[in-house]
Coordinates of C-alpha atoms in Angstrom, one line a residue:
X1 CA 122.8 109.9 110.8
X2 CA 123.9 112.2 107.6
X3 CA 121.2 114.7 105.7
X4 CA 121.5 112.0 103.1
X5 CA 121.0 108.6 104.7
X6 CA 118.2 110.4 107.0
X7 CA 116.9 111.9 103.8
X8 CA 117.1 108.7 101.8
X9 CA 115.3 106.1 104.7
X10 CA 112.6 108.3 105.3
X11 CA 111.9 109.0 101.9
X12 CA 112.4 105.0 101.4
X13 CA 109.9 104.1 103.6
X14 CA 107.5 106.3 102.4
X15 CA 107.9 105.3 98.6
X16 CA 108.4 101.5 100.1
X17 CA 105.0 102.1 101.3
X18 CA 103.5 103.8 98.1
X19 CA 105.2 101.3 96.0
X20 CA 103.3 98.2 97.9
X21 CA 99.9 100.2 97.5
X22 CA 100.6 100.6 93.7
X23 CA 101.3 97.1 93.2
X24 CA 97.0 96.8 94.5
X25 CA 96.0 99.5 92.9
X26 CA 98.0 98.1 89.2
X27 CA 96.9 94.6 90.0
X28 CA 93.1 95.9 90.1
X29 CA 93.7 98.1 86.9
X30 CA 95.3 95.0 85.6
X31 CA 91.9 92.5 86.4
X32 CA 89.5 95.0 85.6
X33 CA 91.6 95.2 81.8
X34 CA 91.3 91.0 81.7
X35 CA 87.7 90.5 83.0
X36 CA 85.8 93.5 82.6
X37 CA 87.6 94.5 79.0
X38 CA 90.2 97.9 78.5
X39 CA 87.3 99.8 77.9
X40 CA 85.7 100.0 81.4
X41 CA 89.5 100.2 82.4
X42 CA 89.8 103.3 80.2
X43 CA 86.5 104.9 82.3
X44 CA 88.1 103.8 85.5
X45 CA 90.7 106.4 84.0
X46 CA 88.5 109.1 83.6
X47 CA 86.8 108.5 86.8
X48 CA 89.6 108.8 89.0
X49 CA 91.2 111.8 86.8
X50 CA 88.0 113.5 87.6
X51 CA 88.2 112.6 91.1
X52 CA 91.1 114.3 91.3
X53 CA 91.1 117.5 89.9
X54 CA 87.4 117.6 92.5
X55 CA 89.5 116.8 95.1
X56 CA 92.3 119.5 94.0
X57 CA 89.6 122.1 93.6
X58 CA 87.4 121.4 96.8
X59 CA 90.2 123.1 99.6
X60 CA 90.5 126.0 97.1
X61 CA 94.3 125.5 97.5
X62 CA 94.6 125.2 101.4
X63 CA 95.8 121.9 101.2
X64 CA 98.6 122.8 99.0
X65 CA 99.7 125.1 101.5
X66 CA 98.9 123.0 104.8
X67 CA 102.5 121.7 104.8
X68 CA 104.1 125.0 104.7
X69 CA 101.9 126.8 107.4
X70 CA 102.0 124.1 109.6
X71 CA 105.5 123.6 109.8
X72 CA 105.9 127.2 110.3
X73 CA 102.8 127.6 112.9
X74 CA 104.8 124.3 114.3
X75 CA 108.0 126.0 114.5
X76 CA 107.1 129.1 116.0
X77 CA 104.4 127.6 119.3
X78 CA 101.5 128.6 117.0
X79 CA 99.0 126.2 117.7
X80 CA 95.8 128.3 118.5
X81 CA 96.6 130.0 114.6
X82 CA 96.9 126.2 112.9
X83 CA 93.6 125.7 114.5
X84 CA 92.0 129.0 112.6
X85 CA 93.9 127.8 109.5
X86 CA 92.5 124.1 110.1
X87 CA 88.7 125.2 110.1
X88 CA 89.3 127.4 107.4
X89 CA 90.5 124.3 105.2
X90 CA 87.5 121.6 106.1
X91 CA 85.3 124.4 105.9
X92 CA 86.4 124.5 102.2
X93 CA 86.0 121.1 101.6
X94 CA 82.4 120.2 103.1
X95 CA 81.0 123.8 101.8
X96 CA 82.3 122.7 98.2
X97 CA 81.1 119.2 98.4
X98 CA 77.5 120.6 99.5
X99 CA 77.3 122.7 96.4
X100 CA 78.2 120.2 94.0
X101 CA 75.8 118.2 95.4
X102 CA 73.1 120.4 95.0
X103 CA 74.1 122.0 91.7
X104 CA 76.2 120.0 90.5
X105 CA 73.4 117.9 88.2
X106 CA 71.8 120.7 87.0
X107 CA 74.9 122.3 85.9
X108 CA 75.9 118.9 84.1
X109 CA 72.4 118.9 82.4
X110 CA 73.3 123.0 81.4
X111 CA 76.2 121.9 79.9
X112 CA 75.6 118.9 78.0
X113 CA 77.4 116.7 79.6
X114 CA 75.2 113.8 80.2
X115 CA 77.2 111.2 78.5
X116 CA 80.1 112.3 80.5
X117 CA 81.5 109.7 83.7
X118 CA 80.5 112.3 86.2
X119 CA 76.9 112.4 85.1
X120 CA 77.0 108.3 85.0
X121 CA 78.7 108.1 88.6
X122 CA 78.0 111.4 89.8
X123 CA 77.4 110.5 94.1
X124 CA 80.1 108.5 94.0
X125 CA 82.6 110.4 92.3
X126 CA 81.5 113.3 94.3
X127 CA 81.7 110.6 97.7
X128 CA 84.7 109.7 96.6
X129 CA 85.6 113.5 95.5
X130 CA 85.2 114.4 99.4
X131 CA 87.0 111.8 100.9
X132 CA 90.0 113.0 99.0
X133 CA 90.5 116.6 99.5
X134 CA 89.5 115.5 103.5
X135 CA 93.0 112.8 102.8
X136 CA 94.7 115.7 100.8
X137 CA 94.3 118.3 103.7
X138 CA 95.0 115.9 106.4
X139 CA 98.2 114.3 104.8
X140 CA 99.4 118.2 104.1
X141 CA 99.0 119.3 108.0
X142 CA 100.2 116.2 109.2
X143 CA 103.5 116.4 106.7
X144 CA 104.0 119.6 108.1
X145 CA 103.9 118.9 111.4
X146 CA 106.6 116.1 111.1
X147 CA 104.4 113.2 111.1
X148 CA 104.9 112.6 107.5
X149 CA 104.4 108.5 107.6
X150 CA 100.7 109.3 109.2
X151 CA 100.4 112.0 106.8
X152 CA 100.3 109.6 103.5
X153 CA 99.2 106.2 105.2
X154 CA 95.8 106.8 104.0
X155 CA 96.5 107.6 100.3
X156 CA 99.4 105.2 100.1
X157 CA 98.3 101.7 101.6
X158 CA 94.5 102.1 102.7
X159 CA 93.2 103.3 99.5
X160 CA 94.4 100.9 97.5
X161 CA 93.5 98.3 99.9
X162 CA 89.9 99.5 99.9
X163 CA 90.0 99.1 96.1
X164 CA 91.5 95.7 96.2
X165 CA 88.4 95.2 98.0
X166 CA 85.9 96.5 96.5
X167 CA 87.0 95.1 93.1
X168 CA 87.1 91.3 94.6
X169 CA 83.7 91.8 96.4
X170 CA 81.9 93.3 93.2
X171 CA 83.8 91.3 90.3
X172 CA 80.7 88.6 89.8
X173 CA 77.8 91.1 90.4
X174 CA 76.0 91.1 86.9
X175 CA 77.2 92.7 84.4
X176 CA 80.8 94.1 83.8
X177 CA 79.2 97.7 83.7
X178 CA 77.1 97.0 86.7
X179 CA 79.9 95.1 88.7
X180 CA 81.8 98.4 87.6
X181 CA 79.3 100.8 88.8
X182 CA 79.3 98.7 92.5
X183 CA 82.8 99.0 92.6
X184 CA 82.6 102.9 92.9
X185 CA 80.1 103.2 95.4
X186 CA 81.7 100.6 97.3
X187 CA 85.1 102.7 96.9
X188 CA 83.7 106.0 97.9
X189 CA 82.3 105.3 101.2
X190 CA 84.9 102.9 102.1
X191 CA 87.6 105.9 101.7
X192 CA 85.1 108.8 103.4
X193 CA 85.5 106.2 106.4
X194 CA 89.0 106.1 105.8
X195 CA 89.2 110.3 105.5
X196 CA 87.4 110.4 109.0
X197 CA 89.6 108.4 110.8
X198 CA 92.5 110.2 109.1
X199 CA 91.1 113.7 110.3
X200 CA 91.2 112.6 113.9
X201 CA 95.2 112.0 113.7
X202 CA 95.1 115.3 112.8
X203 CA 93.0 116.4 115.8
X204 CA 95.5 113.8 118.1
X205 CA 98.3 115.7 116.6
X206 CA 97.4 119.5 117.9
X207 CA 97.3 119.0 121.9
X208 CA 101.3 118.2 121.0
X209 CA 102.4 121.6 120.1
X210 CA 102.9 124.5 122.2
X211 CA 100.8 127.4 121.9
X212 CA 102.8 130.9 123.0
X213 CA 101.1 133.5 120.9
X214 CA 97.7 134.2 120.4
X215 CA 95.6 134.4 117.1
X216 CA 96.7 137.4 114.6
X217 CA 93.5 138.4 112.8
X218 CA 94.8 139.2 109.6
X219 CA 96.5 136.4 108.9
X220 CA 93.5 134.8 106.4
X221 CA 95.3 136.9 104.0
X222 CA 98.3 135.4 104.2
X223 CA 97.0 132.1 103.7
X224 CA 94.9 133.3 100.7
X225 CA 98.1 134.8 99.0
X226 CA 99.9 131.4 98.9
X227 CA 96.6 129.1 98.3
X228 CA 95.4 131.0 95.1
X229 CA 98.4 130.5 93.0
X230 CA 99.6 127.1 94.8
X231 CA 96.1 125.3 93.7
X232 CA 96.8 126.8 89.9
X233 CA 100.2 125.4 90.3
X234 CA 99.5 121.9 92.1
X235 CA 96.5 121.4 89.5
X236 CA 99.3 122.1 86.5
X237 CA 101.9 120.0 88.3
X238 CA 100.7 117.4 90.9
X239 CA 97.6 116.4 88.5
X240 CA 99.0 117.8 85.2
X241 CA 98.3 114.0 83.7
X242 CA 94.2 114.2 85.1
X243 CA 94.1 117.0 83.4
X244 CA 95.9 115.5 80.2
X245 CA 93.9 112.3 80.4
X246 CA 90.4 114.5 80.1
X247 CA 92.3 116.7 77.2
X248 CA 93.1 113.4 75.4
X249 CA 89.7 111.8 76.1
X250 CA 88.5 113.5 72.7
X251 CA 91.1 112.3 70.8
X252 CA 92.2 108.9 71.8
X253 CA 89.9 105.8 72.4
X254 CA 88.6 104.6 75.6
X255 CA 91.4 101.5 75.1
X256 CA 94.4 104.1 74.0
X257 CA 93.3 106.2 77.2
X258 CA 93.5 103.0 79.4
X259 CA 97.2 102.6 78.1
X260 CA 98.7 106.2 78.9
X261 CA 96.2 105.9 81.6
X262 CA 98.7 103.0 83.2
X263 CA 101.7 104.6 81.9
X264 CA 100.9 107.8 83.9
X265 CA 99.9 106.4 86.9
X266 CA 103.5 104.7 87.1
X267 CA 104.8 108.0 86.3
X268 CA 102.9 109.7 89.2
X269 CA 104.1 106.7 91.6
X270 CA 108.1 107.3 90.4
X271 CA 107.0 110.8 91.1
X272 CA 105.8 110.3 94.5
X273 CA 109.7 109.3 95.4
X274 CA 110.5 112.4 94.6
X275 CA 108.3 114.1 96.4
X276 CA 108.4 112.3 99.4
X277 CA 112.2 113.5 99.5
X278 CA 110.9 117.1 99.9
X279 CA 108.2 116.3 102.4
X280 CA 110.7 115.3 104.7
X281 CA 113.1 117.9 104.4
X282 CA 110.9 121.0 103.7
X283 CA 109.9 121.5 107.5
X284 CA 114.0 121.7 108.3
X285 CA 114.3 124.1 104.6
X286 CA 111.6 126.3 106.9
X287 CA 113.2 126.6 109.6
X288 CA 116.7 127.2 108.4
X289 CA 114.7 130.5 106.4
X290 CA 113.1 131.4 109.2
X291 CA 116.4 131.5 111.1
X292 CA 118.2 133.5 108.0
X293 CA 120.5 130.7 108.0
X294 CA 120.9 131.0 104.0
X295 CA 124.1 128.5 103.8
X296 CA 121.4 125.9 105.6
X297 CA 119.1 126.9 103.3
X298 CA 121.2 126.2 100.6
X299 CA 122.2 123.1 101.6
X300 CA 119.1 121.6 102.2
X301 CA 117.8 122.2 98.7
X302 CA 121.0 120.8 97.3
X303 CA 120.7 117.7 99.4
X304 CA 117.3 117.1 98.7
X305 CA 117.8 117.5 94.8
X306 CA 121.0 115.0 94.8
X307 CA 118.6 112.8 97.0
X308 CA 115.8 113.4 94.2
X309 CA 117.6 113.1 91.1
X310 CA 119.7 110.1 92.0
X311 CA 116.1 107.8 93.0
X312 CA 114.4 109.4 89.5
X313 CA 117.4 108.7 87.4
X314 CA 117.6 104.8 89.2
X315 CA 113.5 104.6 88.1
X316 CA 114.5 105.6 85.1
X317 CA 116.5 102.9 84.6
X318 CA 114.8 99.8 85.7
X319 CA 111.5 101.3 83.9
X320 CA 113.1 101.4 80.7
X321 CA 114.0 97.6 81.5
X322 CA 111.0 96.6 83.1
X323 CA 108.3 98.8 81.6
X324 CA 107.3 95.9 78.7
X325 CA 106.9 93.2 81.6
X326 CA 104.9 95.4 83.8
X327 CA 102.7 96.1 81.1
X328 CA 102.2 93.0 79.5
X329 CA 100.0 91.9 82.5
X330 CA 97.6 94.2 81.6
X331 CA 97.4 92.2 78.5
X332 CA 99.3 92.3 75.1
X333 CA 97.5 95.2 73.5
X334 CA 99.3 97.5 76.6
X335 CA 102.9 96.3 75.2
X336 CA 102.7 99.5 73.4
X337 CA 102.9 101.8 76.3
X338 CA 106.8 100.6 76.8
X339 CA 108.2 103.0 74.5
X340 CA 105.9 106.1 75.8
X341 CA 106.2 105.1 79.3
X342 CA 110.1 105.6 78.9
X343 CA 110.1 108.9 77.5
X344 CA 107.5 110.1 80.2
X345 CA 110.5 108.5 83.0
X346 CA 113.0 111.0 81.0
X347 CA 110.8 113.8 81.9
X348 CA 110.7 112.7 86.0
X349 CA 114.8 113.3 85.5
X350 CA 114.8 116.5 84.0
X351 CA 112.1 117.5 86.8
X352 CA 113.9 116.6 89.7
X353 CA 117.3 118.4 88.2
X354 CA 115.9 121.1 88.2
X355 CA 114.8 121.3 91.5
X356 CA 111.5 122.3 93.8
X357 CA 111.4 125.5 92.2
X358 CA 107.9 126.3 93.6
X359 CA 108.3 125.4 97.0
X360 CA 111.1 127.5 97.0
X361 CA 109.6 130.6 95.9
X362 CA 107.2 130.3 97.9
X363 CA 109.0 130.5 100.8
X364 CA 110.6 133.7 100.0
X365 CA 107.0 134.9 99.9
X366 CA 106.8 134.6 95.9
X367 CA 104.4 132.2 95.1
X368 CA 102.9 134.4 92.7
X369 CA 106.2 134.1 90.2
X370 CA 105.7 130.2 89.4
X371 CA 102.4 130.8 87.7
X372 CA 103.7 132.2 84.0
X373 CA 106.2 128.8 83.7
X374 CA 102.9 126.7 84.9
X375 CA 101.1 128.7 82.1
X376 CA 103.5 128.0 79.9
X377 CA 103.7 124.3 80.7
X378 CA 99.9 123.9 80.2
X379 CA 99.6 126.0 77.2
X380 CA 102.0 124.2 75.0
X381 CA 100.5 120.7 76.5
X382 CA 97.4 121.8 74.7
X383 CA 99.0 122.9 71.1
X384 CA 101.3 119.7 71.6
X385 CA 98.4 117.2 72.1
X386 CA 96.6 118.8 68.5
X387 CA 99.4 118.9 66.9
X388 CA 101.3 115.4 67.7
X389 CA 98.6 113.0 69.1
X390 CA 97.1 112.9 66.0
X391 CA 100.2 111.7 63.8
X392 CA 101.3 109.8 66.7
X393 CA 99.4 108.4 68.9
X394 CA 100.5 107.4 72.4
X395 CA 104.1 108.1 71.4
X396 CA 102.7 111.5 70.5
X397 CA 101.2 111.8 74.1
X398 CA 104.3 111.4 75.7
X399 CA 106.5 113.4 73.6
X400 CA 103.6 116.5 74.5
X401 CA 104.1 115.5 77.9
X402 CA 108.0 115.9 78.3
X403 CA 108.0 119.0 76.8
X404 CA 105.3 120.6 78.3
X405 CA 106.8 119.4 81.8
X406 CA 110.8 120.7 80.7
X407 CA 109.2 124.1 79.7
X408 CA 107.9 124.7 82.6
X409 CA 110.3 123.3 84.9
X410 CA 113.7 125.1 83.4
X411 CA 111.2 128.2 83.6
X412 CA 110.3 127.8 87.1
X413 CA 114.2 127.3 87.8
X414 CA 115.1 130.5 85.8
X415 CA 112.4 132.3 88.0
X416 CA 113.8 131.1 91.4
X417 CA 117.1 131.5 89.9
X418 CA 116.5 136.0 89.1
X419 CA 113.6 136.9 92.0
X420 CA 114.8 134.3 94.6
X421 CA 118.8 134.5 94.1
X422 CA 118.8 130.9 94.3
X423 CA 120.1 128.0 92.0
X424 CA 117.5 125.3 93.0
X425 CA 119.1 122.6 90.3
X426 CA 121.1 120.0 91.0
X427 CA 124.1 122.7 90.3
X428 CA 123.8 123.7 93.9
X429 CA 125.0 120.4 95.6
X430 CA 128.0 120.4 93.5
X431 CA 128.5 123.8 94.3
X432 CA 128.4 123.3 97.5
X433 CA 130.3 120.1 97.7
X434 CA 133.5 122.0 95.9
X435 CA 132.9 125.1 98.3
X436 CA 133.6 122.6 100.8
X437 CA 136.5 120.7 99.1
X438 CA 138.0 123.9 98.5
X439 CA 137.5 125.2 102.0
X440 CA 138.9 121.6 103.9
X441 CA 142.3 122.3 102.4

């Protein structure tokens, strides 16, 4: 099978899988919006933006760098060293959801917060918190030891089936705020269950690999270097519209929110075919590095981003058609996320062209050199938002959005492009493809 068919089926079945837990997870946004009313929808929003940037937070950046250790611990008979790496990572997550737990209302009280959705759902947003960055750092090790299906199951078809769920079993109970409120809890430990179970593929996985060196004891440093700046980055990138939703929260209604809300959760779900192209090929982009195989190296990147920016141009596409049906069953008031929606599918394009910059850097041992362009990215998100949002609304949203995201995304290319020697835009598959036309005659 060719790097781009293989490429292509695997990332296929992946966003396949993803796309059929989105449809749950839209259908329940879509009934909470009818019977409980776009407000509650638009604190679902919050709720889960919250969630996320917990989760995000709670492996302080091991599980942004699972994939790549693994794969390389993987590649080289490390096994006894992923362990250490591992314990390191759940450590992170249980000591992190311990002290929230205990400080975490006290520091809400401190800060005023009260009125805010993690004071009103605080156990199970931090339940649900936990269960996360548990899915996060499993999926990441699991990715990177080429078991990339097991490694997003969870996240892509059991979470939104446990949603489904809870929504239909709490839908009648009372109120709309209490039936709300029953929904969570039921959500949260239905997903820690899920996170469990998940963590023991990971501990089925290990007894596969070979183990030929022992443990190096400075390694922790290592793992710190690439964690720190990877958790900056992957809050700025992988949950850059959590953190926009909570920046917008003070500016747009609860109704408004609910709106881009939907609009940037189809975003992230285009974005998740993207991404799902690079999990499968960064364990083969490792090893071609490790091997100082540089024309590999090369290749894979351009493959992957022809891959990439050939399925987000195609989204594009059939978003820009379909975007005013999808939204419409959300109810008519949503009709006017179409327009915003499209530009926010433009910016997914532009992205992907310009190639995974990051993870690229990264493994040249430069992770440091993505965080100015990430600064950059968020910095103008925040002057765009107060300066736009205001005299434009949603449309003013999305316009902040798709320039924040180029910025920062020609500016991590430019980066990989002087420290890394290496063109990670689309450029570099027609390069290649000519080098080879040029070389066949």
């Amino acid at each position: 099978m060719s790097v781009h068919r293989r490429l292509a089926s695997q990332s296929t079945i992946l966003f396949g899988a993803r796309l059929g837990g989105a449809g749950l997870v839209f259908l329940v946004q879509a009934l909470i919006a009818r019977i409980w009313g776009p407000e509650l929808l638009g604190e679902y929003m919050l709720v889960i933006a919250t969630v996320n940037l917990l989760a995000v937070a709670m492996p302080l950046g091991f599980h942004t760098v699972g994939t790549y250790f693994a794969a390389e611990y993987r590649a080289r008979g490390e096994r006894a060293q992923l362990v250490v790496f591992l314990i390191r990572a759940y450590a992170h997550v249980l000591g992190l959801t311990v002290l929230l737990l205990i400080a975490g209302p006290s520091a809400i009280a401190l800060l005023g917060l009260g009125g805010t959705v993690m004071a009103k759902h605080f156990i199970p947003v931090m339940l649900l918190g936990f269960g996360t960055a548990m899915v996060y750092v499993n999926g990441s090790l699991l990715v990177g030891l080429k078991r990339p299906l097991a490694g997003y199951f969870a996240d892509t078809m059991i979470r939104p089936m446990i949603v489904m769920v809870a929504f239909l079993a709490t839908m009648g109970l009372g109120t709309a705020a209490e039936g709300f409120s029953a929904m969570l809890w039921a959500i949260s430990i239905g997903y820690v269950t899920v996170a469990i179970v998940h963590f023991l593929f990971v501990l089925a996985t290990l007894p596969r690999l070979e183990d030929n060196s022992p443990v190096r004891a400075l390694e922790a440093r290592r793992w710190w270097r690439f964690a720190l700046p990877w958790v900056l980055i992957s809050l700025a990138t992988d949950f850059f519209f959590d953190i926009d939703l909570l920046l917008l929260s003070h500016t747009l209604s609860h109704q408004e929110l609910a709106i881009f809300g939907v609009c940037t959760r189809i975003f992230s779900l285009m974005s998740f075919g993207v991404a799902a192209v690079y999990a499968v090929t960064l364990p083969d982009m490792f090893e071609s590095e490790a091997k100082a195989d540089r024309g590999a190296f090369n290749r894979k990147v351009g493959d992957a981003n022809f891959v990439a920016s050939g399925i987000s141009i195609v989204m594009f596409v059939l978003v820009s058609i379909g975007a005013p049906f999808a939204l419409m069953l959300f109810g008519p008031s949503f009709a006017v996320g179409a327009a915003p929606l499209a530009v926010l599918s433009l910016a997914l394009v532009i992205r992907s062209a310009m190639g995974p910059a990051s993870i690229v850097l990264s493994i040249h041992d430069r992770p440091y050199a993505s965080l100015p362009s990430v600064a950059l990215g968020v910095v103008s998100l925040v002057v765009l938002n107060a300066l736009l949002v205001p005299l434009w609304g949603l449309m003013g949203a999305a316009l902040s959005a798709i320039c924040a995201i180029t910025l920062w995304s020609v500016g991590q290319w430019y980066v990989a492009l002087r420290t890394a020697k290496i063109d990670v835009s689309i450029m570099q598959w027609f390069r290649a493809r000519r080098a080879a036309a040029v070389a066949a005659e």
